[in-house]
């Protein structure tokens, strides 16, 4: 049963929603599989099997449509993980970029399915929004030089 008013939905290029759900649930340890369904399109809709799943990760429902390579992700829609510290930042960064994921810049990366994430320690925002112009400038300048956010280099 869907309980969240607005649920982000991702269309992945596979037809195995359970594998996608299991992937995200392996990263977000407090997550759970809420639904998983298999479907077959009727011939007038082009036929073919597809699956859906709904998972809950970090308190948010995420809907997965695994219907094959008809839609591609791009960076205009992404998910942000607000981490408590550098260790948690490192954990999510490495979990998302291994096994086919890609590093980008300024805390952005893609997972193995191509979904864009920004992994950001919450302290980062106090640095780039500081009232002290020197702190703000150093944090912003050094952010542009980083892939994964490393707080020690921004302070």
PDB file of N, CA and C in Angstrom, residues 67-113:
ATOM      1  N   UNK A  67      11.069  -1.739 -17.184  1.00  0.00           N
ATOM      2  CA  UNK A  67      10.354  -1.998 -18.434  1.00  0.00           C
ATOM      3  C   UNK A  67      11.255  -1.961 -19.654  1.00  0.00           C
ATOM      4  N   UNK A  68      12.553  -2.060 -19.444  1.00  0.00           N
ATOM      5  CA  UNK A  68      13.453  -2.122 -20.582  1.00  0.00           C
ATOM      6  C   UNK A  68      14.005  -0.772 -21.003  1.00  0.00           C
ATOM      7  N   UNK A  69      14.801  -0.780 -22.068  1.00  0.00           N
ATOM      8  CA  UNK A  69      15.591   0.391 -22.469  1.00  0.00           C
ATOM      9  C   UNK A  69      14.832   1.402 -23.325  1.00  0.00           C
ATOM     10  N   UNK A  70      13.736   1.921 -22.800  1.00  0.00           N
ATOM     11  CA  UNK A  70      12.976   2.903 -23.566  1.00  0.00           C
ATOM     12  C   UNK A  70      13.156   4.324 -23.048  1.00  0.00           C
ATOM     13  N   UNK A  71      13.556   4.460 -21.804  1.00  0.00           N
ATOM     14  CA  UNK A  71      13.781   5.777 -21.199  1.00  0.00           C
ATOM     15  C   UNK A  71      15.158   5.769 -20.559  1.00  0.00           C
ATOM     16  N   UNK A  72      15.863   6.882 -20.650  1.00  0.00           N
ATOM     17  CA  UNK A  72      17.203   6.999 -20.072  1.00  0.00           C
ATOM     18  C   UNK A  72      17.192   8.061 -18.976  1.00  0.00           C
ATOM     19  N   UNK A  73      17.986   7.804 -17.945  1.00  0.00           N
ATOM     20  CA  UNK A  73      18.178   8.810 -16.896  1.00  0.00           C
ATOM     21  C   UNK A  73      19.022   9.952 -17.437  1.00  0.00           C
ATOM     22  N   UNK A  74      18.834  11.125 -16.850  1.00  0.00           N
ATOM     23  CA  UNK A  74      19.795  12.205 -17.031  1.00  0.00           C
ATOM     24  C   UNK A  74      19.881  12.957 -15.709  1.00  0.00           C
ATOM     25  N   UNK A  75      20.834  13.855 -15.615  1.00  0.00           N
ATOM     26  CA  UNK A  75      21.117  14.516 -14.346  1.00  0.00           C
ATOM     27  C   UNK A  75      20.080  15.550 -13.929  1.00  0.00           C
ATOM     28  N   UNK A  76      19.097  15.825 -14.777  1.00  0.00           N
ATOM     29  CA  UNK A  76      18.114  16.841 -14.404  1.00  0.00           C
ATOM     30  C   UNK A  76      17.219  16.389 -13.254  1.00  0.00           C
ATOM     31  N   UNK A  77      17.171  15.097 -13.015  1.00  0.00           N
ATOM     32  CA  UNK A  77      16.474  14.572 -11.846  1.00  0.00           C
ATOM     33  C   UNK A  77      17.462  13.682 -11.108  1.00  0.00           C
ATOM     34  N   UNK A  78      17.647  13.953  -9.839  1.00  0.00           N
ATOM     35  CA  UNK A  78      18.610  13.190  -9.050  1.00  0.00           C
ATOM     36  C   UNK A  78      18.127  13.127  -7.612  1.00  0.00           C
ATOM     37  N   UNK A  79      18.807  12.330  -6.823  1.00  0.00           N
ATOM     38  CA  UNK A  79      18.487  12.196  -5.409  1.00  0.00           C
ATOM     39  C   UNK A  79      19.694  12.651  -4.600  1.00  0.00           C
ATOM     40  N   UNK A  80      19.435  13.319  -3.481  1.00  0.00           N
ATOM     41  CA  UNK A  80      20.490  13.826  -2.612  1.00  0.00           C
ATOM     42  C   UNK A  80      20.455  13.037  -1.312  1.00  0.00           C
ATOM     43  N   UNK A  81      21.618  12.564  -0.892  1.00  0.00           N
ATOM     44  CA  UNK A  81      21.752  11.894   0.401  1.00  0.00           C
ATOM     45  C   UNK A  81      22.461  12.857   1.331  1.00  0.00           C
ATOM     46  N   UNK A  82      21.770  13.316   2.360  1.00  0.00           N
ATOM     47  CA  UNK A  82      22.351  14.189   3.374  1.00  0.00           C
ATOM     48  C   UNK A  82      22.955  13.301   4.452  1.00  0.00           C
ATOM     49  N   UNK A  83      24.281  13.276   4.519  1.00  0.00           N
ATOM     50  CA  UNK A  83      24.971  12.383   5.440  1.00  0.00           C
ATOM     51  C   UNK A  83      25.368  13.109   6.723  1.00  0.00           C
ATOM     52  N   UNK A  84      25.534  12.339   7.786  1.00  0.00           N
ATOM     53  CA  UNK A  84      25.835  12.946   9.089  1.00  0.00           C
ATOM     54  C   UNK A  84      27.308  13.310   9.253  1.00  0.00           C
ATOM     55  N   UNK A  85      28.198  12.620   8.532  1.00  0.00           N
ATOM     56  CA  UNK A  85      29.634  12.869   8.687  1.00  0.00           C
ATOM     57  C   UNK A  85      30.402  12.287   7.505  1.00  0.00           C
ATOM     58  N   UNK A  86      31.725  12.409   7.555  1.00  0.00           N
ATOM     59  CA  UNK A  86      32.556  11.942   6.452  1.00  0.00           C
ATOM     60  C   UNK A  86      32.472  10.431   6.285  1.00  0.00           C
ATOM     61  N   UNK A  87      32.407   9.680   7.382  1.00  0.00           N
ATOM     62  CA  UNK A  87      32.316   8.220   7.276  1.00  0.00           C
ATOM     63  C   UNK A  87      31.060   7.794   6.524  1.00  0.00           C
ATOM     64  N   UNK A  88      29.944   8.423   6.831  1.00  0.00           N
ATOM     65  CA  UNK A  88      28.706   8.073   6.133  1.00  0.00           C
ATOM     66  C   UNK A  88      28.764   8.517   4.671  1.00  0.00           C
ATOM     67  N   UNK A  89      29.382   9.662   4.424  1.00  0.00           N
ATOM     68  CA  UNK A  89      29.584  10.130   3.046  1.00  0.00           C
ATOM     69  C   UNK A  89      30.396   9.105   2.262  1.00  0.00           C
ATOM     70  N   UNK A  90      31.487   8.653   2.856  1.00  0.00           N
ATOM     71  CA  UNK A  90      32.347   7.660   2.201  1.00  0.00           C
ATOM     72  C   UNK A  90      31.570   6.371   1.929  1.00  0.00           C
ATOM     73  N   UNK A  91      30.789   5.917   2.896  1.00  0.00           N
ATOM     74  CA  UNK A  91      30.028   4.675   2.734  1.00  0.00           C
ATOM     75  C   UNK A  91      29.112   4.746   1.508  1.00  0.00           C
ATOM     76  N   UNK A  92      28.267   5.797   1.437  1.00  0.00           N
ATOM     77  CA  UNK A  92      27.326   5.899   0.321  1.00  0.00           C
ATOM     78  C   UNK A  92      28.043   6.132  -1.003  1.00  0.00           C
ATOM     79  N   UNK A  93      29.087   6.942  -0.982  1.00  0.00           N
ATOM     80  CA  UNK A  93      29.844   7.215  -2.208  1.00  0.00           C
ATOM     81  C   UNK A  93      30.381   5.922  -2.801  1.00  0.00           C
ATOM     82  N   UNK A  94      31.051   5.129  -1.980  1.00  0.00           N
ATOM     83  CA  UNK A  94      31.645   3.892  -2.491  1.00  0.00           C
ATOM     84  C   UNK A  94      30.578   2.864  -2.861  1.00  0.00           C
ATOM     85  N   UNK A  95      29.506   2.799  -2.089  1.00  0.00           N
ATOM     86  CA  UNK A  95      28.434   1.846  -2.400  1.00  0.00           C
ATOM     87  C   UNK A  95      27.780   2.172  -3.741  1.00  0.00           C
ATOM     88  N   UNK A  96      27.600   3.440  -4.039  1.00  0.00           N
ATOM     89  CA  UNK A  96      26.931   3.842  -5.282  1.00  0.00           C
ATOM     90  C   UNK A  96      27.853   3.797  -6.498  1.00  0.00           C
ATOM     91  N   UNK A  97      29.151   4.017  -6.303  1.00  0.00           N
ATOM     92  CA  UNK A  97      30.048   4.086  -7.460  1.00  0.00           C
ATOM     93  C   UNK A  97      30.709   2.756  -7.804  1.00  0.00           C
ATOM     94  N   UNK A  98      30.649   1.778  -6.927  1.00  0.00           N
ATOM     95  CA  UNK A  98      31.278   0.492  -7.262  1.00  0.00           C
ATOM     96  C   UNK A  98      30.385  -0.309  -8.204  1.00  0.00           C
ATOM     97  N   UNK A  99      30.925  -1.314  -8.805  1.00  0.00           N
ATOM     98  CA  UNK A  99      30.179  -2.237  -9.685  1.00  0.00           C
ATOM     99  C   UNK A  99      29.446  -1.536 -10.825  1.00  0.00           C
ATOM    100  N   UNK A 100      30.126  -0.592 -11.463  1.00  0.00           N
ATOM    101  CA  UNK A 100      29.521   0.053 -12.632  1.00  0.00           C
ATOM    102  C   UNK A 100      29.034   1.464 -12.410  1.00  0.00           C
ATOM    103  N   UNK A 101      29.103   1.975 -11.186  1.00  0.00           N
ATOM    104  CA  UNK A 101      28.749   3.375 -10.935  1.00  0.00           C
ATOM    105  C   UNK A 101      29.838   4.293 -11.447  1.00  0.00           C
ATOM    106  N   UNK A 102      29.589   5.588 -11.435  1.00  0.00           N
ATOM    107  CA  UNK A 102      30.558   6.556 -11.948  1.00  0.00           C
ATOM    108  C   UNK A 102      30.667   7.747 -11.024  1.00  0.00           C
ATOM    109  N   UNK A 103      31.893   8.177 -10.783  1.00  0.00           N
ATOM    110  CA  UNK A 103      32.124   9.403 -10.037  1.00  0.00           C
ATOM    111  C   UNK A 103      31.943  10.591 -10.967  1.00  0.00           C
ATOM    112  N   UNK A 104      31.458  11.685 -10.423  1.00  0.00           N
ATOM    113  CA  UNK A 104      31.384  12.932 -11.165  1.00  0.00           C
ATOM    114  C   UNK A 104      32.111  13.974 -10.327  1.00  0.00           C
ATOM    115  N   UNK A 105      31.601  15.182 -10.238  1.00  0.00           N
ATOM    116  CA  UNK A 105      32.272  16.218  -9.452  1.00  0.00           C
ATOM    117  C   UNK A 105      31.299  16.832  -8.451  1.00  0.00           C
ATOM    118  N   UNK A 106      31.863  17.532  -7.474  1.00  0.00           N
ATOM    119  CA  UNK A 106      31.096  18.287  -6.480  1.00  0.00           C
ATOM    120  C   UNK A 106      30.125  17.407  -5.691  1.00  0.00           C
ATOM    121  N   UNK A 107      30.531  16.171  -5.421  1.00  0.00           N
ATOM    122  CA  UNK A 107      29.686  15.276  -4.646  1.00  0.00           C
ATOM    123  C   UNK A 107      28.671  14.501  -5.456  1.00  0.00           C
ATOM    124  N   UNK A 108      28.697  14.633  -6.772  1.00  0.00           N
ATOM    125  CA  UNK A 108      27.746  13.942  -7.634  1.00  0.00           C
ATOM    126  C   UNK A 108      28.338  12.631  -8.144  1.00  0.00           C
ATOM    127  N   UNK A 109      27.485  11.626  -8.251  1.00  0.00           N
ATOM    128  CA  UNK A 109      27.889  10.349  -8.820  1.00  0.00           C
ATOM    129  C   UNK A 109      26.664   9.676  -9.433  1.00  0.00           C
ATOM    130  N   UNK A 110      26.908   8.603 -10.163  1.00  0.00           N
ATOM    131  CA  UNK A 110      25.826   7.800 -10.720  1.00  0.00           C
ATOM    132  C   UNK A 110      25.982   6.378 -10.211  1.00  0.00           C
ATOM    133  N   UNK A 111      24.864   5.722  -9.953  1.00  0.00           N
ATOM    134  CA  UNK A 111      24.927   4.317  -9.572  1.00  0.00           C
ATOM    135  C   UNK A 111      24.974   3.450 -10.826  1.00  0.00           C
ATOM    136  N   UNK A 112      25.024   2.151 -10.653  1.00  0.00           N
ATOM    137  CA  UNK A 112      25.194   1.251 -11.798  1.00  0.00           C
ATOM    138  C   UNK A 112      24.002   1.247 -12.742  1.00  0.00           C
ATOM    139  N   UNK A 113      22.863   1.777 -12.318  1.00  0.00           N
ATOM    140  CA  UNK A 113      21.701   1.890 -13.198  1.00  0.00           C
ATOM    141  C   UNK A 113      21.634   3.240 -13.909  1.00  0.00           C
TER     142      UNK A 113
END
